[in-house]
Tab-separated table of C-alpha atoms in Angstrom:
chain	number	residue	atom	x	y	z
A	977	UNK	CA	-0.032	0.029	-0.036
A	978	UNK	CA	1.462	3.748	-0.863
A	979	UNK	CA	0.849	6.810	1.161
A	980	UNK	CA	-1.050	7.345	-1.278
A	981	UNK	CA	-3.547	4.685	-1.099
A	982	UNK	CA	-3.690	4.700	2.428
A	983	UNK	CA	-4.397	8.909	2.190
A	984	UNK	CA	-7.009	7.756	0.880
A	985	UNK	CA	-8.403	5.811	2.524
A	986	UNK	CA	-8.368	7.636	5.956
A	987	UNK	CA	-10.726	10.996	4.364
A	988	UNK	CA	-12.895	7.371	3.165
A	989	UNK	CA	-13.108	6.845	6.674
A	990	UNK	CA	-13.229	10.048	8.048
A	991	UNK	CA	-15.883	10.995	5.393
A	992	UNK	CA	-18.072	7.837	6.042
A	993	UNK	CA	-17.939	9.338	9.990
A	994	UNK	CA	-18.843	12.524	8.820
A	995	UNK	CA	-21.589	11.880	7.622
A	996	UNK	CA	-22.981	9.259	9.933
A	997	UNK	CA	-23.137	12.362	12.489
A	998	UNK	CA	-24.442	14.481	10.022
A	999	UNK	CA	-26.348	12.808	7.445
A	1000	UNK	CA	-25.263	14.476	4.966
A	1001	UNK	CA	-23.258	12.884	2.112
A	1002	UNK	CA	-19.292	13.856	1.706
A	1003	UNK	CA	-17.196	14.819	-0.589
A	1004	UNK	CA	-13.919	12.909	-1.126
A	1005	UNK	CA	-10.815	15.548	-2.616
A	1006	UNK	CA	-8.222	12.649	-2.727
A	1007	UNK	CA	-8.411	10.328	-5.696
A	1008	UNK	CA	-5.868	6.443	-6.059
């Protein structure tokens, strides 16, 4: 796993938590 891939995975996990708390979709800023 590259650092870029790890960063993308972390963003997905954090966005999922934020979405569950707010009920709103989250826009990802990283790509892989």
